[in-house]
mmCIF file of C-alpha atoms and ligand atoms in Angstrom:
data_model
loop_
_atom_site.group_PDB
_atom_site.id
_atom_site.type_symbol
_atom_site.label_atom_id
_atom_site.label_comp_id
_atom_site.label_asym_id
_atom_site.label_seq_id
_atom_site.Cartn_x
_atom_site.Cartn_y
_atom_site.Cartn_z
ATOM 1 C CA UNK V 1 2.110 -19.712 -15.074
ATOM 2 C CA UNK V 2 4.476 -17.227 -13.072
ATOM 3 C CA UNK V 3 2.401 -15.746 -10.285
ATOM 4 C CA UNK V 4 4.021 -12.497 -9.143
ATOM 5 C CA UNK V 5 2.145 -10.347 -6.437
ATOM 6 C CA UNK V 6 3.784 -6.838 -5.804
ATOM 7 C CA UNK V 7 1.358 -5.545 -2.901
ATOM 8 C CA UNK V 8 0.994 -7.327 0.678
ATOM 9 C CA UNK V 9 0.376 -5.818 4.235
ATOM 10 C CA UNK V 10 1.502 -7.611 7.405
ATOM 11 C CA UNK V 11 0.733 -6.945 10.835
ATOM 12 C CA UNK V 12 3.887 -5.026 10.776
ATOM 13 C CA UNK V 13 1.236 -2.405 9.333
ATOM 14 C CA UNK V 14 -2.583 -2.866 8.965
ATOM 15 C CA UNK V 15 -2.606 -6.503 7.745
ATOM 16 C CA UNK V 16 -3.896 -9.138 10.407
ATOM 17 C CA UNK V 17 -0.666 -11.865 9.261
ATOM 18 C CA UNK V 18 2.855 -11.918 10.879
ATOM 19 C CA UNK V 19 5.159 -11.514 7.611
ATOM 20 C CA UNK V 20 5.711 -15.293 7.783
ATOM 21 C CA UNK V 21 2.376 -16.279 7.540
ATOM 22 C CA UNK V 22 1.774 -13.981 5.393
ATOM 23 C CA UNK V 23 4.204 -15.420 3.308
ATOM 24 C CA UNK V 24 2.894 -18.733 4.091
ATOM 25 C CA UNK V 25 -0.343 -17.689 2.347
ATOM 26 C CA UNK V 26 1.119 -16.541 -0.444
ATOM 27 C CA UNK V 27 2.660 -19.812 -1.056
ATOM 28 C CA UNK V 28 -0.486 -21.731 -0.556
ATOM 29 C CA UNK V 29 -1.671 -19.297 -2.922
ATOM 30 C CA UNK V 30 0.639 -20.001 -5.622
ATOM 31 C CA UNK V 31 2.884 -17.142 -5.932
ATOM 32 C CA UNK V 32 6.038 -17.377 -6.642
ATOM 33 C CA UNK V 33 7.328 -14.070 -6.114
ATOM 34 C CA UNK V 34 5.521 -11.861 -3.255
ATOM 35 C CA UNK V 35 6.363 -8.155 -2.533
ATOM 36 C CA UNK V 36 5.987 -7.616 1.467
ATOM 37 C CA UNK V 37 4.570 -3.592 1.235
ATOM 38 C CA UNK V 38 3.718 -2.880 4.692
ATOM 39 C CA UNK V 39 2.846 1.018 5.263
ATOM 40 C CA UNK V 40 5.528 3.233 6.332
ATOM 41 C CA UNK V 41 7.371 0.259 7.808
ATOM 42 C CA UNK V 42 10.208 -2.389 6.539
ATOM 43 C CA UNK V 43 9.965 -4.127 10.108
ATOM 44 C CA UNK V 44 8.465 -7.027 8.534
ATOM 45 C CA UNK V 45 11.212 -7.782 5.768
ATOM 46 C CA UNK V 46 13.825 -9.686 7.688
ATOM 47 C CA UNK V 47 11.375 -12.240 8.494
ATOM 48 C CA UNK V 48 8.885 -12.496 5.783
ATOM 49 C CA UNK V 49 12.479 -13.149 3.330
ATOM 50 C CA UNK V 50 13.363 -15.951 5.849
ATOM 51 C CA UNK V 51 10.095 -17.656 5.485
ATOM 52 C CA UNK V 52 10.120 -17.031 1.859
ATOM 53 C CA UNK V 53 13.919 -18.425 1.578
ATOM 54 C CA UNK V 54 13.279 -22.107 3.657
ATOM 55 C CA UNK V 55 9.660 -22.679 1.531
ATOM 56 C CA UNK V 56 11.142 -21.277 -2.046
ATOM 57 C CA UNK V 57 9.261 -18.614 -2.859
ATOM 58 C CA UNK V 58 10.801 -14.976 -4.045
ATOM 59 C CA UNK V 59 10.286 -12.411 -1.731
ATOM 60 C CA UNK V 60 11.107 -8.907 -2.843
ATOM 61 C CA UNK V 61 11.466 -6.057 -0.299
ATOM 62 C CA UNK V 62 8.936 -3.423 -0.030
ATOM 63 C CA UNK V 63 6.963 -0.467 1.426
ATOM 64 C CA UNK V 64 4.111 1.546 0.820
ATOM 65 C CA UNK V 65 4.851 5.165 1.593
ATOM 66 C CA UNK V 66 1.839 7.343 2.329
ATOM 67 C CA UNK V 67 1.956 10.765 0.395
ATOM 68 C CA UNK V 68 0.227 14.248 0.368
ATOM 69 C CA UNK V 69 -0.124 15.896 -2.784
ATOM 70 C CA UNK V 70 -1.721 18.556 -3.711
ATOM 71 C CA UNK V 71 -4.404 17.828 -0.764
ATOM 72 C CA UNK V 72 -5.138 14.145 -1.483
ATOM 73 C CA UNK V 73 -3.513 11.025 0.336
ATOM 74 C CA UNK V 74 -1.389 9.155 -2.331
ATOM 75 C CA UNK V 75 0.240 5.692 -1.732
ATOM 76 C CA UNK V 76 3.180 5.306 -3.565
ATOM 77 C CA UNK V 77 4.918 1.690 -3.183
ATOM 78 C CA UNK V 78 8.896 1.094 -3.203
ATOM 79 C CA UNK V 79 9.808 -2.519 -4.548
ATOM 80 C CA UNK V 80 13.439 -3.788 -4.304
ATOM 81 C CA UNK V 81 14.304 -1.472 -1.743
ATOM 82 C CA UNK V 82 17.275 -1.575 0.382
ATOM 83 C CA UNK V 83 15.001 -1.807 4.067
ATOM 84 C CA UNK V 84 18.391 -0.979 5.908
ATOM 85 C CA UNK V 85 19.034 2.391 3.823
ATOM 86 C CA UNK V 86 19.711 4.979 6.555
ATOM 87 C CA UNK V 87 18.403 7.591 3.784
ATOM 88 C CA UNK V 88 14.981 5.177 3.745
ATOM 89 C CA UNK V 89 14.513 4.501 7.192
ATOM 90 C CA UNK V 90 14.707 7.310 8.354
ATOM 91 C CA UNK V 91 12.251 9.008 6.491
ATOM 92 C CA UNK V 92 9.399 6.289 7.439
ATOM 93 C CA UNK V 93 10.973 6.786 10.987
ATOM 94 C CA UNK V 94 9.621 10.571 10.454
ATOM 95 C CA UNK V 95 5.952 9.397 9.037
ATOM 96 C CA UNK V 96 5.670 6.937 12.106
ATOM 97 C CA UNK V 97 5.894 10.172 14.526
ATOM 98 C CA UNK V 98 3.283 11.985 12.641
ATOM 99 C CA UNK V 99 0.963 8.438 12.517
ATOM 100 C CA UNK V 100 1.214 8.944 16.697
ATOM 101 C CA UNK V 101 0.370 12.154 16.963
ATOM 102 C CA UNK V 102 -2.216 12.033 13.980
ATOM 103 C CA UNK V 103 -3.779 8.809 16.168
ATOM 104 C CA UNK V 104 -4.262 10.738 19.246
ATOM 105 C CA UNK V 105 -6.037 13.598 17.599
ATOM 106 C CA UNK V 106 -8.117 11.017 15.825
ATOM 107 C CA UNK V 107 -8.665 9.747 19.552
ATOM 108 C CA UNK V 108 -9.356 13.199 20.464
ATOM 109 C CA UNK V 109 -11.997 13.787 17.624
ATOM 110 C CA UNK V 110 -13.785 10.309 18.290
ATOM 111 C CA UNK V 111 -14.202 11.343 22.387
ATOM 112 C CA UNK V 112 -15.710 14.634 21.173
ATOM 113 C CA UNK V 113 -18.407 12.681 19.531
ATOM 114 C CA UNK V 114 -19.022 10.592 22.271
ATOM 115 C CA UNK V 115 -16.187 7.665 21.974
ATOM 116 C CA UNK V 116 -14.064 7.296 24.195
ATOM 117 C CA UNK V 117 -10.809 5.420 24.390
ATOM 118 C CA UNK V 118 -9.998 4.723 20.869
ATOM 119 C CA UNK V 119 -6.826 5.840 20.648
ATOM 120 C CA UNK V 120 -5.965 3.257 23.736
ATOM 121 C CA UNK V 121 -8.158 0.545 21.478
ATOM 122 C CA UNK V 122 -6.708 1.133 18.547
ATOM 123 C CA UNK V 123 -3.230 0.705 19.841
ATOM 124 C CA UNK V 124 -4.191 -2.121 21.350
ATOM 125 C CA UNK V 125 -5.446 -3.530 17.706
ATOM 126 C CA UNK V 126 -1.894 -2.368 16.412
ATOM 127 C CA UNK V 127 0.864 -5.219 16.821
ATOM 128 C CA UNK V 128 3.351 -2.564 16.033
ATOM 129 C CA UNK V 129 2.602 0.571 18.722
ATOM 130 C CA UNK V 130 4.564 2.716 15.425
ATOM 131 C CA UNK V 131 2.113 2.063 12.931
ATOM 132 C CA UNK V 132 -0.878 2.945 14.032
ATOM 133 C CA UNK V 133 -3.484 3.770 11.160
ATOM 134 C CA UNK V 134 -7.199 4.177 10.804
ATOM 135 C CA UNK V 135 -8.028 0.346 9.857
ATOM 136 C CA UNK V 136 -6.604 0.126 13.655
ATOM 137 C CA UNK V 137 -9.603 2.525 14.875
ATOM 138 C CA UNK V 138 -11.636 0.924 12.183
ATOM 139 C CA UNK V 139 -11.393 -3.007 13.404
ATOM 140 C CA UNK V 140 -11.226 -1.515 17.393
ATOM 141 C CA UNK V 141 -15.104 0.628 15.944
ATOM 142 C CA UNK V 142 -16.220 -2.768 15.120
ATOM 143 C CA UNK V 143 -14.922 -4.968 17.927
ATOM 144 C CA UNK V 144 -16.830 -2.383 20.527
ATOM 145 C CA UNK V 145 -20.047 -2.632 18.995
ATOM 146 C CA UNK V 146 -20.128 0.834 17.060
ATOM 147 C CA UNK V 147 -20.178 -0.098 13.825
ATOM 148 C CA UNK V 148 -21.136 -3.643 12.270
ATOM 149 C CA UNK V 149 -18.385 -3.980 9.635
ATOM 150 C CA UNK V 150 -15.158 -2.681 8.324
ATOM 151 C CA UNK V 151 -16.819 -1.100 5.403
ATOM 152 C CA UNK V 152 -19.607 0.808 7.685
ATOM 153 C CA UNK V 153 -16.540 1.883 10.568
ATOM 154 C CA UNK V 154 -15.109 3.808 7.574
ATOM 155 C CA UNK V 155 -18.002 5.335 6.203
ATOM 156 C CA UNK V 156 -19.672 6.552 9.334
ATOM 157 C CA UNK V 157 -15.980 7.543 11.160
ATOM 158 C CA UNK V 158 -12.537 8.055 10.094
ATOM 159 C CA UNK V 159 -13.056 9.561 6.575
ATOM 160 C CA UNK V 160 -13.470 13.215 5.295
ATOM 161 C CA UNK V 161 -16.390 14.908 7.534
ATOM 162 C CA UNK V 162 -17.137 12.183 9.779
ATOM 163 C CA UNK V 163 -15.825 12.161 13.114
ATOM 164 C CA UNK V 164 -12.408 10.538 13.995
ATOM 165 C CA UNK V 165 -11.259 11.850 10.336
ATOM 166 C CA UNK V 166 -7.910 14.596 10.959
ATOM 167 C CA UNK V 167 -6.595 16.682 8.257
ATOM 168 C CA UNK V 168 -2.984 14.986 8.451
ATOM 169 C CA UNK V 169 -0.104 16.318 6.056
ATOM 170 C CA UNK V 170 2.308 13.215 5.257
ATOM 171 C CA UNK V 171 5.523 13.026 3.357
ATOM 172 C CA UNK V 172 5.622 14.680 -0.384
ATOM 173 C CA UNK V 173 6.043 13.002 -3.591
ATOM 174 C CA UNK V 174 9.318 14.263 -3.968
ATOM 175 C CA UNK V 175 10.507 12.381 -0.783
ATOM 176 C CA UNK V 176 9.207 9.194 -1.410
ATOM 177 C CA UNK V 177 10.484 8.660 -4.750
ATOM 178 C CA UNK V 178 13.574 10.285 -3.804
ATOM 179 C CA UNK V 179 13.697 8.157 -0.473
ATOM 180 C CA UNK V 180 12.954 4.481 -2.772
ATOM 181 C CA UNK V 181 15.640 5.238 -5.553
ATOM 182 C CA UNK V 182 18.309 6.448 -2.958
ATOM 183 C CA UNK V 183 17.881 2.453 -1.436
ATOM 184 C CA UNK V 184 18.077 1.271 -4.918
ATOM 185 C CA UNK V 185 14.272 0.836 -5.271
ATOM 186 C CA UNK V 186 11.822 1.499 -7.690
ATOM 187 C CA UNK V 187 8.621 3.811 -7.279
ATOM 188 C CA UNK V 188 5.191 2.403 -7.864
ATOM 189 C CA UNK V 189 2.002 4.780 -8.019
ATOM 190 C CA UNK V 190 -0.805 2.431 -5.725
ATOM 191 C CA UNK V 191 -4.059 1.448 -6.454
ATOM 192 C CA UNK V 192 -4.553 4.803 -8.568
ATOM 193 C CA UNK V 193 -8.408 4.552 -9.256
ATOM 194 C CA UNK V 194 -8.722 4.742 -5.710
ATOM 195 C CA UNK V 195 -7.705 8.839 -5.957
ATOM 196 C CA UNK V 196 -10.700 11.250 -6.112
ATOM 197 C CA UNK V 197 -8.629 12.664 -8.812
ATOM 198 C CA UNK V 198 -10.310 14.333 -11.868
ATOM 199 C CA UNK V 199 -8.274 13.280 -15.443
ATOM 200 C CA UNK V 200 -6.402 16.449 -15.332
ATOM 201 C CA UNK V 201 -5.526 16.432 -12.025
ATOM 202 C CA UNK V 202 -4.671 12.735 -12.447
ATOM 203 C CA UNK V 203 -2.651 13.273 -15.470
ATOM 204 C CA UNK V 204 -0.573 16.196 -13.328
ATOM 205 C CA UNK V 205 0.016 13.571 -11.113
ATOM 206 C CA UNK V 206 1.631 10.868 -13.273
ATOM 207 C CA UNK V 207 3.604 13.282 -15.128
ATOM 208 C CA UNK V 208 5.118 14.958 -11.907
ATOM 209 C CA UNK V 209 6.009 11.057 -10.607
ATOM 210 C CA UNK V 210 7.824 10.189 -13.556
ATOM 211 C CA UNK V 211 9.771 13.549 -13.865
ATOM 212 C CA UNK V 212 10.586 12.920 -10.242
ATOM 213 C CA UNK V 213 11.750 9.286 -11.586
ATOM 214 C CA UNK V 214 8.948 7.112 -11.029
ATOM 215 C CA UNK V 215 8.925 4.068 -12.765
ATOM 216 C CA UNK V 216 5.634 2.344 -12.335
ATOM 217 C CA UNK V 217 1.814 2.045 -11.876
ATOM 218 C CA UNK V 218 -0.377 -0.877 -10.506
ATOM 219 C CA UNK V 219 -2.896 -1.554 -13.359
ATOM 220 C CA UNK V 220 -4.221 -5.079 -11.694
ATOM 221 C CA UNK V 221 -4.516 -4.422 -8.188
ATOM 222 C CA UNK V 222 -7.624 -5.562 -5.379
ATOM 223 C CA UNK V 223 -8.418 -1.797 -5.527
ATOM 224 C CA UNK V 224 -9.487 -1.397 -8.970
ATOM 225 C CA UNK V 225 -12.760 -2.618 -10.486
ATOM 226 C CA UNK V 226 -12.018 -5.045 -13.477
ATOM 227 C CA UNK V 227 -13.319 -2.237 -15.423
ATOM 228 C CA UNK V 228 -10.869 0.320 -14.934
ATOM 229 C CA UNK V 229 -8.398 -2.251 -15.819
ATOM 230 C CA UNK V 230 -7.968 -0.861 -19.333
ATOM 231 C CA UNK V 231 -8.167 2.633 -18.432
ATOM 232 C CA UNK V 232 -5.034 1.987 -16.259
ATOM 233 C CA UNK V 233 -2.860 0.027 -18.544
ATOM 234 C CA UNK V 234 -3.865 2.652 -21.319
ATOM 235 C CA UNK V 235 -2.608 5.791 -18.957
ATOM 236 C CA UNK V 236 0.532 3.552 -18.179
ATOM 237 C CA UNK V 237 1.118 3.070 -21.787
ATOM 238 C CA UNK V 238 0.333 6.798 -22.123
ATOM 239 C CA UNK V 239 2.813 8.232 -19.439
ATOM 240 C CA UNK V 240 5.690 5.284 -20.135
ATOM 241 C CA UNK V 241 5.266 3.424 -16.965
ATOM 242 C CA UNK V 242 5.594 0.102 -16.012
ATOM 243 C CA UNK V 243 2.599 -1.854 -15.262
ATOM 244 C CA UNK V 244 2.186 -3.473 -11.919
ATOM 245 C CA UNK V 245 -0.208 -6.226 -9.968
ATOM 246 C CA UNK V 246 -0.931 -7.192 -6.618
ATOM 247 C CA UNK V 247 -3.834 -7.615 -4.653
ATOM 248 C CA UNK V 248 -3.053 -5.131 -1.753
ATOM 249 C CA UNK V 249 -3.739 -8.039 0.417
ATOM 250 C CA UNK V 250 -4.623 -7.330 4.799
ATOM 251 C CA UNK V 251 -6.789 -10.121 6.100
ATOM 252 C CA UNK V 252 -8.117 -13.086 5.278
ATOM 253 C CA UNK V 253 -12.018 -12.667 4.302
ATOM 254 C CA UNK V 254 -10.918 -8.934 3.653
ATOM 255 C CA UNK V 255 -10.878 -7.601 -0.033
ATOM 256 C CA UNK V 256 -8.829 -9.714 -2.472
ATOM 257 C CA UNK V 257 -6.766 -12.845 -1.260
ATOM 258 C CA UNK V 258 -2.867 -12.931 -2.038
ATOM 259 C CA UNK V 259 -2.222 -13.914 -5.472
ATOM 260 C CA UNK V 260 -5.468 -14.272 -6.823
ATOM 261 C CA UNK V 261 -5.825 -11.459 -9.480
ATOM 262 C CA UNK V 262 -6.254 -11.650 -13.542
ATOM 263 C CA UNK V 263 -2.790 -11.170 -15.411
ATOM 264 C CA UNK V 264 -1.605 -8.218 -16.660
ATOM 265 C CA UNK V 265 -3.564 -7.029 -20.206
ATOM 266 C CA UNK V 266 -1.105 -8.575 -22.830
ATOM 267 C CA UNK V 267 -0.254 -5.272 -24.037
ATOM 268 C CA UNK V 268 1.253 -3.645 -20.617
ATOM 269 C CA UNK V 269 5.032 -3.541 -19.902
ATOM 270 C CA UNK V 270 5.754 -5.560 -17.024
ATOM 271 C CA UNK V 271 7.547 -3.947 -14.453
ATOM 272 C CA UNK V 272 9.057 -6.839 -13.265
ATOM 273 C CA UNK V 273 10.695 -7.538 -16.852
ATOM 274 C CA UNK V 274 14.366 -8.171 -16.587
ATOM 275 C CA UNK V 275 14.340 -8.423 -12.433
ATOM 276 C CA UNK V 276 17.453 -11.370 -12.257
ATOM 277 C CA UNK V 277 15.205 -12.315 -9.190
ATOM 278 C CA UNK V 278 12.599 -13.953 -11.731
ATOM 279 C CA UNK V 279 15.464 -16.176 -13.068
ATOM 280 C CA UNK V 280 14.455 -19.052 -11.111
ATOM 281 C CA UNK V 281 10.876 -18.996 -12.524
ATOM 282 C CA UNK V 282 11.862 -18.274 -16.035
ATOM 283 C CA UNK V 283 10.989 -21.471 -17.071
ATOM 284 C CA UNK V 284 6.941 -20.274 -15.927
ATOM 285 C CA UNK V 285 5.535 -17.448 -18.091
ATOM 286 C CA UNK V 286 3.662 -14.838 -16.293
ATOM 287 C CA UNK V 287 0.222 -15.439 -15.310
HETATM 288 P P1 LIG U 1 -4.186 5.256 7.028
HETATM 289 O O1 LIG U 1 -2.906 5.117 6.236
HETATM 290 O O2 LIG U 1 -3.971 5.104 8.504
HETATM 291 O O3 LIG U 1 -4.954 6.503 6.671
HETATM 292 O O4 LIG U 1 -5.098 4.032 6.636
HETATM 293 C C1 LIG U 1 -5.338 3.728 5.289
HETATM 294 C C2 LIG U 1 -5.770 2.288 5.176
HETATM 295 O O5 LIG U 1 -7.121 2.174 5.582
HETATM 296 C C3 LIG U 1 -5.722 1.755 3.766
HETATM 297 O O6 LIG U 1 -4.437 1.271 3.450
HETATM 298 C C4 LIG U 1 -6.727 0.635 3.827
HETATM 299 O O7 LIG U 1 -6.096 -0.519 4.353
HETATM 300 C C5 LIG U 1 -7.738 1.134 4.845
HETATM 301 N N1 LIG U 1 -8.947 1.716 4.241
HETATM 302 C C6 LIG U 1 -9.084 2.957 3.729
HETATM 303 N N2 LIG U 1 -10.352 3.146 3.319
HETATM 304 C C7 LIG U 1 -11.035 2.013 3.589
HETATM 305 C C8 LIG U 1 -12.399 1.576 3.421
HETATM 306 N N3 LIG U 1 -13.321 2.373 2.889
HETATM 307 N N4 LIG U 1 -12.708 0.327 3.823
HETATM 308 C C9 LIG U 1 -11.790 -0.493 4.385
HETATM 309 N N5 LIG U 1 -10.494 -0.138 4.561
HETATM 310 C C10 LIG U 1 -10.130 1.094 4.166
HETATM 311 MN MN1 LIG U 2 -3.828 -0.564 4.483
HETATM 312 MN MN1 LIG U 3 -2.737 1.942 -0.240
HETATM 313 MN MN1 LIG U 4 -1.663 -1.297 0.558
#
């Protein structure tokens, strides 16, 4: 069975792996083709394709590019991307500033409720000073003693009315799509049962993306309750795009491992049909 996984973080972004080991996992895992989607970042490409390339497995280049639309975070991911596209890059060079300046007001917000120096920590928990994000404050929370567990740091701090949670504006939907097809990429709406989206607004969503050219959905992702699978693959059908799968993958112990997902319903379109980088695994059919 082909194992294809289009949605991994290293510790160029949140995830706790370098990109090789990362990598590494995946092929432990089984997968034969991995998509490296780090947040806002391609730093981890180069490397995770030259582990992939001595070990055999398919690595396709990616990024997860966070959105603001219509007042609600969106993550849309970019698969087959060109990392070195000056149109690209410098874009998620742009959303990097705003992550450092959103940080220190998170920082900022924390102190005023009595924690201080978690802008310093959370740097410190960041291999990559550019990508700073709130699982940074979330696993520095949890290493001082103020929270017991991921799952509790996010609750009690860094989301919507809790403090160390800042109203930040990120990129729009029109410049991440545009940004992924100018490298040659294709656009992916993330994890999309994760939105606090009502069906309208939800449906206003997936019709803007594909007008702006979007291509494709993740239906099996580590995001989305097995039961919401078939609402997914139905709106996909619905809105002709592509299904996708992958398990959004950080740390080991944390959510869903690499790899380790259910196939796509039988009925979905594949958005990795036709992709002459499956050619070496033809002879495998899709798991
Ligand atoms: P940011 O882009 O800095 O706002 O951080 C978003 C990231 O935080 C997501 O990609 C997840 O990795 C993580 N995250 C968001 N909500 C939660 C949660 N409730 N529990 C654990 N991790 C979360
Ligand atoms: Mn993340
Ligand atoms: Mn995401
Ligand atoms: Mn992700």
């Amino acid at each position: 069975m082909l194992n294809i996984d289009l949605h991994c973080h290293s510790d160029v972004s949140d995830g706790v792996l370098p990109p090789a080991e990362a990598v590494a996992r995946a092929a432990a895992n089984g997968v034969h083709v991995l998509a490296l989607t780090d947040h806002d970042d391609v730093a981890g490409i180069a490397a995770a394709r030259h582990a992939a390339d001595a070990i055999g497995l398919t690595l396709i280049p990616g990024v997860e590019i966070s959105v603001s639309w219509e007042g609600h975070t969106v993550h849309i991911v970019g698969l087959r991307i060109d990392p070195a596209h000056s149109v690209l890059s410098e874009g998620l060079h742009e959303i990097r500033l705003g992550r450092i300046e959103r940080a220190r007001r998170m920082g900022a917000d924390l102190a005023r409720a009595g924690i201080g120096g978690a802008y310093e920590g959370a740097c410190a928990c960041a291999a990559n000073k550019q990508m700073v994000g709130r699982t940074h404050f979330a696993r520095w929370l949890v290493a001082q003693g103020h929270a017991p567990d991921m799952r509790n740091a996010f609750r009690r701090f860094l989301t919507r009315g809790n403090p160390g949670y800042v109203e930040h504006e990120w990129t729009t939907l029109e410049n991440a799509v545009g940004w992924i097809r100018a490298s040659g990429g294709v656009a992916v709406i993330a994890h999309p049962g994760r939105y606090a989206l009502d069906a309208r607004a939800l449906h206003r969503l997936l019709d803007a993306f594909r007008a702006l050219g979007g291509e494709g959905i993740e239906v099996i992702t580590g995001s989305h309750h097995p039961s919401e699978y078939g609402k997914f693959a139905d709106l996909a059908r619905a809105f002709g795009l592509k299904a996708s799968r992958g398990a959004d993958f950080h740390a080991p112990g944390e959510g869903v491992d690499i790899g380790r997902l259910p196939a796509l319903p039988h009925y979905c379109q594949a958005l990795w049909q036709g992709w002459p980088e499956l050619q070496p695994h033809l002879s495998l059919s899709p798991s």
